[in-house]
PDB file of C-alpha atoms in Angstrom:
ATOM      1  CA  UNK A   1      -6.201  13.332  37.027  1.00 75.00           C
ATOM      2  CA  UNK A   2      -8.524  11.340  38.672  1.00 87.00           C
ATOM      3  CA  UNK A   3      -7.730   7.815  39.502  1.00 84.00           C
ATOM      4  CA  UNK A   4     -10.184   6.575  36.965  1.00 84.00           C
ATOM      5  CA  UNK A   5      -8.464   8.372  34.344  1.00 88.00           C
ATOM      6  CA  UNK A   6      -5.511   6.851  35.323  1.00 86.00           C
ATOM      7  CA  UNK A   7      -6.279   3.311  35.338  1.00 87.00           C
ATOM      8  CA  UNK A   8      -7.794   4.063  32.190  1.00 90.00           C
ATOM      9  CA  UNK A   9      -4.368   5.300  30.833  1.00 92.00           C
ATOM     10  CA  UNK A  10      -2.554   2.913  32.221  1.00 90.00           C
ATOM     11  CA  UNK A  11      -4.628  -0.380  30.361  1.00 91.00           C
ATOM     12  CA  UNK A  12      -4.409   1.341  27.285  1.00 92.00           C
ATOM     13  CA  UNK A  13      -0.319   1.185  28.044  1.00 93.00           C
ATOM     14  CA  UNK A  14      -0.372  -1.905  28.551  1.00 93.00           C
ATOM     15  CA  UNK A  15      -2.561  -3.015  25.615  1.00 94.00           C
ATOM     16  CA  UNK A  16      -0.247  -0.637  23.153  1.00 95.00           C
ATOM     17  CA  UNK A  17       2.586  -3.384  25.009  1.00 95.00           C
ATOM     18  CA  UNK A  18       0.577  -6.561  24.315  1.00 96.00           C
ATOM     19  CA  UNK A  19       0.183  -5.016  20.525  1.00 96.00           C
ATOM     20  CA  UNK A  20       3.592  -3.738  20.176  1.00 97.00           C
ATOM     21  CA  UNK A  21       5.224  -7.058  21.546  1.00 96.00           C
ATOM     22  CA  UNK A  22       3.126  -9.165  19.923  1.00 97.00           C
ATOM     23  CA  UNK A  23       4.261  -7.619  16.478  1.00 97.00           C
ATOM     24  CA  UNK A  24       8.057  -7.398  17.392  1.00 96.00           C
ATOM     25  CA  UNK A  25       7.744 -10.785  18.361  1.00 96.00           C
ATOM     26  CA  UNK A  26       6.033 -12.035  14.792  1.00 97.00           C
ATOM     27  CA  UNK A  27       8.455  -9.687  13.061  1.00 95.00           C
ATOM     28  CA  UNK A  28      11.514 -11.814  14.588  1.00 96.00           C
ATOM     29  CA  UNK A  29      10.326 -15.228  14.792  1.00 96.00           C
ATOM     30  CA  UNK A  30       6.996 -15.205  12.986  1.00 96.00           C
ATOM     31  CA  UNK A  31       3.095 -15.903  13.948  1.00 97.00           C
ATOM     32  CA  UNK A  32       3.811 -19.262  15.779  1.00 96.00           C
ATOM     33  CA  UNK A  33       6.110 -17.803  17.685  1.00 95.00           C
ATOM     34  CA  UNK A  34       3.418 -15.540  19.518  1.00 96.00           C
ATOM     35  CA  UNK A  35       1.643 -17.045  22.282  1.00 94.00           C
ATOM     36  CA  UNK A  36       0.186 -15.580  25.145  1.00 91.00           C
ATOM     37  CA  UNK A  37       2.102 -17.577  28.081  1.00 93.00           C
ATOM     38  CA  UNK A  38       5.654 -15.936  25.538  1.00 94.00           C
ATOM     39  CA  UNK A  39       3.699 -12.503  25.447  1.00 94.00           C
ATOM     40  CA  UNK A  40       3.034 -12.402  29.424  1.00 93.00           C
ATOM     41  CA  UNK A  41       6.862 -13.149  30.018  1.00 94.00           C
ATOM     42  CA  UNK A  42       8.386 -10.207  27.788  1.00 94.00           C
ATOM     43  CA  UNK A  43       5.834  -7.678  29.253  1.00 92.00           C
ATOM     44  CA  UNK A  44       6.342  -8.496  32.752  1.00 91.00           C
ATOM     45  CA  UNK A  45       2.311  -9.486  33.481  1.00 90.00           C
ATOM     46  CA  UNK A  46       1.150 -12.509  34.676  1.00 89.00           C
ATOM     47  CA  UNK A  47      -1.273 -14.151  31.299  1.00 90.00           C
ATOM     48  CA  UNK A  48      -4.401 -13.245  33.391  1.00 90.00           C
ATOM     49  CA  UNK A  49      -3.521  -9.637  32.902  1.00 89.00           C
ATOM     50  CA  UNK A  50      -3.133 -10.167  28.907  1.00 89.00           C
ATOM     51  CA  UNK A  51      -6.583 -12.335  28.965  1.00 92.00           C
ATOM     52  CA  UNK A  52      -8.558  -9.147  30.851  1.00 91.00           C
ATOM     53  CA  UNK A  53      -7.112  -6.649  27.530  1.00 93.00           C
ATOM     54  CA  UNK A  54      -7.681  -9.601  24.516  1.00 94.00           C
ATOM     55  CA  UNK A  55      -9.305 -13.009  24.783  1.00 92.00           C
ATOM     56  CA  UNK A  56      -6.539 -14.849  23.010  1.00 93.00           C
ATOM     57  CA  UNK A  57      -3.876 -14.748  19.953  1.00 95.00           C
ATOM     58  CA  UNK A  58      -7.005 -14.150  17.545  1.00 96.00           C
ATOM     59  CA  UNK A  59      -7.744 -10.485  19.183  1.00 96.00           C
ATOM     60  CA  UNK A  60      -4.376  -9.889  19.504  1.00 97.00           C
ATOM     61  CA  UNK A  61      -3.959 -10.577  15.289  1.00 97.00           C
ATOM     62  CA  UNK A  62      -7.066  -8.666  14.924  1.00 97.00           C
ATOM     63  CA  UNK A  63      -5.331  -5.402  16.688  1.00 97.00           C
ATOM     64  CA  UNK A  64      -2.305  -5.851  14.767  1.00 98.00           C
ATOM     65  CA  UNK A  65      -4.203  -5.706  12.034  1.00 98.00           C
ATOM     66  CA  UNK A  66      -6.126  -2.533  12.509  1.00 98.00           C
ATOM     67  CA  UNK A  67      -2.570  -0.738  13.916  1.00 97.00           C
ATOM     68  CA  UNK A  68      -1.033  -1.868  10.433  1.00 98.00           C
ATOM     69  CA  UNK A  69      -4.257  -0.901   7.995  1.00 98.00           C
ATOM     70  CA  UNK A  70      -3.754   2.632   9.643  1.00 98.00           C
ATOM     71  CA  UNK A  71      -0.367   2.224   8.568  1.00 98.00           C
ATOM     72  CA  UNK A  72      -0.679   1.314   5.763  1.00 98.00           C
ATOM     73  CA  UNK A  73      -3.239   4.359   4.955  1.00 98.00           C
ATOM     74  CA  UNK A  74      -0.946   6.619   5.912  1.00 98.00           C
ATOM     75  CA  UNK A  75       2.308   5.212   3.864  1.00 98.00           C
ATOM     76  CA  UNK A  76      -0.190   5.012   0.628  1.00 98.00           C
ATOM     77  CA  UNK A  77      -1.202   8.903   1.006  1.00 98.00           C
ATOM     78  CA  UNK A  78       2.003  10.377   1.562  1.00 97.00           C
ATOM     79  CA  UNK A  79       3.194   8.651  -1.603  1.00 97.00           C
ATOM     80  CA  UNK A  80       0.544   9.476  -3.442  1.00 96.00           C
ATOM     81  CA  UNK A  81       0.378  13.342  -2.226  1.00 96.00           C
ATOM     82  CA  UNK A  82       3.987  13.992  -4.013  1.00 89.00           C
ATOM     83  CA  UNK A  83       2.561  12.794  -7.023  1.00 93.00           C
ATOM     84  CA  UNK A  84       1.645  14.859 -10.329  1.00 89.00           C
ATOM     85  CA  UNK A  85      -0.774  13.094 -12.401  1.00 90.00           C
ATOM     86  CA  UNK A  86      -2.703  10.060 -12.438  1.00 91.00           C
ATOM     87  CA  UNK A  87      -0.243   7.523 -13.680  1.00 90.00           C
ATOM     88  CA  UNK A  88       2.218   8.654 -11.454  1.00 93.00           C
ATOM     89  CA  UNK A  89      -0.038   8.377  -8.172  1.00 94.00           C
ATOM     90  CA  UNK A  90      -1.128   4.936  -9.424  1.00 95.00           C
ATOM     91  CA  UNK A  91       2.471   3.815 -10.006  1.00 95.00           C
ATOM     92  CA  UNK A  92       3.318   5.076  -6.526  1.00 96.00           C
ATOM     93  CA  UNK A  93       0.204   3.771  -4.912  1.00 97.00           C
ATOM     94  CA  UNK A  94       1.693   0.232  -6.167  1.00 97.00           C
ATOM     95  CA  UNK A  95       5.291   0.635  -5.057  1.00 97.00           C
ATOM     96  CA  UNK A  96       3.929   2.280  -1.440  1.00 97.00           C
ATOM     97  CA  UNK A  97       1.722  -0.941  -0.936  1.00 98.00           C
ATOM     98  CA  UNK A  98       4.412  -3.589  -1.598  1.00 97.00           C
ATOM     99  CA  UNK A  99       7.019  -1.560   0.215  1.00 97.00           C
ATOM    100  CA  UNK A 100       4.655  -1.778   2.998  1.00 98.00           C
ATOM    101  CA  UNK A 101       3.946  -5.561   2.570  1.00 97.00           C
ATOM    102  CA  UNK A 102       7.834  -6.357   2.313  1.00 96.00           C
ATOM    103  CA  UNK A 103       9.283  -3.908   5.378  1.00 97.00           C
ATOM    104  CA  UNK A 104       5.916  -5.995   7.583  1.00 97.00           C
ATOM    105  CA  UNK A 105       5.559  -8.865   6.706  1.00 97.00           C
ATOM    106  CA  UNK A 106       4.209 -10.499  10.113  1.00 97.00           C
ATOM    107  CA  UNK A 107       1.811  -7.314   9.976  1.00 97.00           C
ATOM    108  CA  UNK A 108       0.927  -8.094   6.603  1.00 97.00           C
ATOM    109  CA  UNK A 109       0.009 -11.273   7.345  1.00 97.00           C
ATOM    110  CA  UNK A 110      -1.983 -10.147  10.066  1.00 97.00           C
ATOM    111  CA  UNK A 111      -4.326  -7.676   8.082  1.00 97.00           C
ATOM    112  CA  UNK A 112      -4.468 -10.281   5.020  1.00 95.00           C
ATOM    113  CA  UNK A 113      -3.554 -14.399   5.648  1.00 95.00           C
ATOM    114  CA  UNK A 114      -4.203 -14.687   9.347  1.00 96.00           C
ATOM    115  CA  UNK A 115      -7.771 -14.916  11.156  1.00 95.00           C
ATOM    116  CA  UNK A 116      -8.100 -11.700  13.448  1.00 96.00           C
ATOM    117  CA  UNK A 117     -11.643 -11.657  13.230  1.00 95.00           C
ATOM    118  CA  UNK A 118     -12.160  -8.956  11.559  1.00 95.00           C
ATOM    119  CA  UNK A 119     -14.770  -8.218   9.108  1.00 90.00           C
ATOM    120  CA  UNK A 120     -14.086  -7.052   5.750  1.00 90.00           C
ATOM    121  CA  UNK A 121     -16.339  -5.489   2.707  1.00 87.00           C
ATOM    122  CA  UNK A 122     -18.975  -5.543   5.380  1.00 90.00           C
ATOM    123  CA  UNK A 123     -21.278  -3.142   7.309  1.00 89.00           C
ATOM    124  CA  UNK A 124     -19.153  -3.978  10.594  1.00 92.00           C
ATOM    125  CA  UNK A 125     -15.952  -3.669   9.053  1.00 95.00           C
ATOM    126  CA  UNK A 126     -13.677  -1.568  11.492  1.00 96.00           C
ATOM    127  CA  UNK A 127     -12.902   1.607  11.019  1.00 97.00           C
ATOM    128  CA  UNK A 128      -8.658   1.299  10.092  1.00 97.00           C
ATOM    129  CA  UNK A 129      -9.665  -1.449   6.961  1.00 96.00           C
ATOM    130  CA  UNK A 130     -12.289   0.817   5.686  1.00 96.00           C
ATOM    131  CA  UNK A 131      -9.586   3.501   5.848  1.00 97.00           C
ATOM    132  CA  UNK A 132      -7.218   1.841   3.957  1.00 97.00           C
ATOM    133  CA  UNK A 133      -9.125   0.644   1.196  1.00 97.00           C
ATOM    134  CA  UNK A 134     -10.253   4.599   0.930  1.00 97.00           C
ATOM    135  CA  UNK A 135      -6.459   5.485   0.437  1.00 97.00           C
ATOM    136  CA  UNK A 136      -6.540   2.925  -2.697  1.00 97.00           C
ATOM    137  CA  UNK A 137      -9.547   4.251  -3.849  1.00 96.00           C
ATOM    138  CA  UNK A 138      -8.369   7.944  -3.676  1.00 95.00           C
ATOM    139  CA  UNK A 139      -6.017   7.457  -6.060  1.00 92.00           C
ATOM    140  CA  UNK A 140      -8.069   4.954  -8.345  1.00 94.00           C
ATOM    141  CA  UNK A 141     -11.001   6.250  -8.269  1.00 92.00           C
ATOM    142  CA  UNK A 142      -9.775   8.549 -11.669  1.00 89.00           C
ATOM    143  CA  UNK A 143      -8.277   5.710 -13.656  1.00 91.00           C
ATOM    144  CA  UNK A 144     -11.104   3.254 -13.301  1.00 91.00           C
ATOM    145  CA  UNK A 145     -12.282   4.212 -17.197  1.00 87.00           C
ATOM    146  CA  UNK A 146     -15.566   4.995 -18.209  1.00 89.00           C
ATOM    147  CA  UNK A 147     -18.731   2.540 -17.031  1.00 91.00           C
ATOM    148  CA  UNK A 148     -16.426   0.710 -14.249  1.00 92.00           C
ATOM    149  CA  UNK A 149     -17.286   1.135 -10.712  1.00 95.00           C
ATOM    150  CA  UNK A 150     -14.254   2.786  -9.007  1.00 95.00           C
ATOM    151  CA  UNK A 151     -14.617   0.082  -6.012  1.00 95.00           C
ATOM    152  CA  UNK A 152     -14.682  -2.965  -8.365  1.00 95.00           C
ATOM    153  CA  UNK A 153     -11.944  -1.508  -9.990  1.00 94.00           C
ATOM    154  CA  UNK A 154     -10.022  -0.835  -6.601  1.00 95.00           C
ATOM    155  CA  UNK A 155     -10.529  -4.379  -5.636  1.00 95.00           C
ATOM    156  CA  UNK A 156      -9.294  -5.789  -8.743  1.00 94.00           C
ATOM    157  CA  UNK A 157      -6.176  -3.452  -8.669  1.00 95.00           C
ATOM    158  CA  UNK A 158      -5.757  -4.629  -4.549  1.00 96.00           C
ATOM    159  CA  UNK A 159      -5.969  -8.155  -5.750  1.00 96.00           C
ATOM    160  CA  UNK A 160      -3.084  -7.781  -8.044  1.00 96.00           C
ATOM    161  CA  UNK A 161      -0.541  -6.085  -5.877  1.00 97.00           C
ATOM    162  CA  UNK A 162      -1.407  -8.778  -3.168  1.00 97.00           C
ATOM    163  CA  UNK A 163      -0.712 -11.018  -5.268  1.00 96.00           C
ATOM    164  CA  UNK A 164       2.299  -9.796  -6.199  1.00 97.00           C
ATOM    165  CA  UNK A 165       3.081  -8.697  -2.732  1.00 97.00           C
ATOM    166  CA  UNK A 166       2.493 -12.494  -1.379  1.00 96.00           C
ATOM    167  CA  UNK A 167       3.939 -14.293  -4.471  1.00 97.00           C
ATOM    168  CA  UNK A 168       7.496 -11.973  -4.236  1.00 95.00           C
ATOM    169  CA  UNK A 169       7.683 -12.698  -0.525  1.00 94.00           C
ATOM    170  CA  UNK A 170       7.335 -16.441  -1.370  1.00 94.00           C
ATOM    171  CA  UNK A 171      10.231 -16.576  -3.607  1.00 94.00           C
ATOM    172  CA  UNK A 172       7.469 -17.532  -6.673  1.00 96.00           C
ATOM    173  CA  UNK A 173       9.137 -14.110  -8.548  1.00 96.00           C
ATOM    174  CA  UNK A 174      11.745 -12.775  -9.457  1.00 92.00           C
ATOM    175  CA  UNK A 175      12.918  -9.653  -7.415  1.00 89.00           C
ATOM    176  CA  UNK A 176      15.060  -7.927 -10.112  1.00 93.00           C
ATOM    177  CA  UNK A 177      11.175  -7.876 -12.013  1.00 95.00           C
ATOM    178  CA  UNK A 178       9.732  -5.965  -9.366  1.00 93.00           C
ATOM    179  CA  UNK A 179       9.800  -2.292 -10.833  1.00 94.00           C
ATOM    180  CA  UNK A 180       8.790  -3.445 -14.543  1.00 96.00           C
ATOM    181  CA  UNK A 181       5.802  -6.063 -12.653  1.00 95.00           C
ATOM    182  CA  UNK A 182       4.371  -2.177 -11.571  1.00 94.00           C
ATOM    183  CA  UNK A 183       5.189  -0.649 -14.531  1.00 93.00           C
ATOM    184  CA  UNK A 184       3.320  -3.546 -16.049  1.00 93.00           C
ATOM    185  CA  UNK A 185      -0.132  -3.250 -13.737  1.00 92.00           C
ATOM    186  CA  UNK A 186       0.264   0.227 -14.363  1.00 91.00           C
ATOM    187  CA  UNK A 187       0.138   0.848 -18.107  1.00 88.00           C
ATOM    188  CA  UNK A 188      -2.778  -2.034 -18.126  1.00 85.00           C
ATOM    189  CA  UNK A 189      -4.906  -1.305 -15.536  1.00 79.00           C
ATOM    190  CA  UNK A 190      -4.622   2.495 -15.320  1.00 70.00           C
ATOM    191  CA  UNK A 191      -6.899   4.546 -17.752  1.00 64.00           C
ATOM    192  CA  UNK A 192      -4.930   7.697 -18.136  1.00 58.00           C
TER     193      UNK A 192
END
């Protein structure tokens, strides 16, 4: 390995630490908590190090964010792949995504409440968001009814579990609900 190669290896260790960190860190104690003079002290480097891999707690959100859309992409397909049948894949598409949004919530908050910089529904939206919104659409795309545009249709549907995924979190429902609140979206929303 040449020694470029290594140095190469070696900052993308230590910006998987920054990342890493910075989530744990949110997880515990929330988004306040996270600053960069907090982040250089638990990963051993001095702040200038952290400032040469992001330019500041926005960047740092931002690649949160994209770690946790991948995530998320990934939880939504395998519980949609052991699925038979539309409704069902809908129905688990909807308890996958607020199961995600409850077990992460600082990550949640980093794709979807804080400013990461990221762009969304755009022509320079990264890679990760575009990738999760194609894991709701996969499973949408067939229960959208006839005339509606499976991505309006996958927005709308998005909009309601984040809703329900930020109003549950904030105490605004009731938890015992949760199961008959998909049921719910499911036998409404869901042309089957």
């Amino acid at each position: 390995m040449s020694v470029k190669e290594r140095k190469e290896r070696e900052r993308a260790d230590r910006e998987r630490l920054i990342v890493a960190t910075a989530r744990e860190l949110a997880e515990q104690q929330g988004w306040d908590a996270v600053t960069t003079r907090r982040l250089a002290e638990r990963i051993e480097y001095s702040q200038p190090v952290l400032y040469s891999h992001f330019r500041g707690k926005r960047e740092i959100i931002g690649a949160v964010a994209l770690e946790g859309a991948t995530e998320m992409a990934a939880a939504l397909r395998t519980a949609t792949s052991a699925t038979d049948g539309p409704r069902e894949r809908v129905a688990a598409l909807a308890r996958a995504y607020l199961d995600f949004a409850e077990r992460n919530p600082a990550v949640y908050d980093a794709m979807f409440r804080l400013d990461g910089g990221l762009a969304f529904a755009q022509e320079d939206t990264p890679e990760p968001l575009k990738d999760a919104f194609a894991a709701l659409l996969e499973s949408l795309a067939e229960v959208a009814g006839d005339g509606v545009h499976p991505g309006l249709f996958t927005e709308v549907f998005w909009a309601a579990v984040h809703g329900l995924a930020t109003l549950t979190r904030a105490g605004r429902l009731l938890p015992e609900d949760a199961e008959s609140r998909v049921e719910l979206l499911v036998d409404r929303l869901a042309v089957v």
